[in-house]
Amino acid sequence: MENTSTSEYMALINELSQGMEQAKQLRFHLNLTSPCEAHDFLLQGILSSYEKSLMILKSNGTAGQVEATSSVSVDGSSYSGDLNNNLKIHQEHKDTPKRRKHSHTWTELVRINSENGLEGPTDDGYNWRKYGQKDILGAKYPRSYYRCTYRHLQNCWATKQVQRSDDDPTTFEITYKGTHTCNHSANGVPQPASIEKQESRHYSHNHRPQQNQTLLNFQANHRVDIGDLEKTEKPSLLSLPSTFGCLEGENHKFPISTFINDNNFESYSQFMSESNYLPYQRNSFEGAHNLQYSESDVAVIISANASTTYSPIATMEFPVEPLDLDPNFPISISGFFT
DNA sequence: GTGATTTGACCTTT
DNA sequence: AAAGGTCAAATCAC
């Protein structure tokens, strides 16, 4: 958008935002009056396009950042694109001077499908134990605190915080702190602890969630590990569930189809997302990675939206190696699936 | 009975 | 001092 004036840029953002909002209202209205999967499918596609467009615009409009988009392809069994399920992973690293307890911190935005009766985002593959809840100033919903179930047994100090979005109650912001040192990652095995269950008492006073079946039908697992860019420590492992179909050994391989340039790909290969146990099995998984990265801030958005059209996706497999993220490494948009 | 959740109190950070 | 984060006893669910 280098030739676009600021006012035009803002107007464009505004128009797209309005369009997206109206599409949301339309979907809400249709769901009330005449629930229909076909309608939802189309509207989800529209919303997805709006989101992607906004993502691109906002990324391009931010100086000092680089962007990349890609789609992650998952074999049929591994992802089923529930059309109401947008899944974003927002990974960030801030160079605030705060002393940090954990070496890794990142945030995922998980959008749920409210029509499935879910009360919270899906399981992420680890076993968590809730240890606290706090009302946050200015937030409509309380923040929940979880630690790894195996903290004491295996000295695993991973924690996460779950905050329901004020603006979009179907979206949960999940902040992970620390990485798991336990050996209890689920790798596709349904886990007993889901946020749906964990937060049911807060968000579902009138009904108990259909935990078993619904959870199994709607489980979105994510593993994102960017590491702490301020330190030399670098993650080398991508944890992938067996449902990806190409799980090998220590999960060092996974399929990905991408529009990222080859040069960018390796630096980018840390990020993955996965979904499984979703209804409406599909043969492909489409998503966008939006990476914004500067010396002071790293943010990665992985969006696994259902799309209205399905671009041919070349699935490739590659080893994941420990990597050093150069704050200046170039990532450019070389394509965008729609 | 056992393990997970809740929630008020306490601690830490800014 | 205020807000966020954690602890731990009480309670709940299985």
Short mmCIF file of N, CA and C in Angstrom, two decimals, chain A residues 200 203-208:
data_model
loop_
_atom_site.label_atom_id
_atom_site.label_comp_id
_atom_site.label_asym_id
_atom_site.label_seq_id
_atom_site.Cartn_x
_atom_site.Cartn_y
_atom_site.Cartn_z
N SER A 200 -17.18 -23.98 32.09
CA SER A 200 -18.62 -24.14 31.96
C SER A 200 -19.36 -23.49 33.12
N TYR A 203 -19.67 -19.73 32.22
CA TYR A 203 -20.33 -19.24 31.02
C TYR A 203 -21.57 -20.03 30.66
N SER A 204 -21.84 -21.07 31.38
CA SER A 204 -22.98 -21.87 31.01
C SER A 204 -23.77 -22.24 32.25
N HIS A 205 -24.51 -21.30 32.71
CA HIS A 205 -25.25 -21.57 33.94
C HIS A 205 -26.51 -22.37 33.65
N ASN A 206 -26.97 -22.32 32.45
CA ASN A 206 -28.26 -22.94 32.16
C ASN A 206 -28.16 -24.32 31.58
N HIS A 207 -27.02 -24.66 31.12
CA HIS A 207 -26.89 -26.01 30.59
C HIS A 207 -25.46 -26.45 30.72
N ARG A 208 -25.33 -27.72 30.92
CA ARG A 208 -24.00 -28.27 30.91
C ARG A 208 -23.60 -28.57 29.49
#
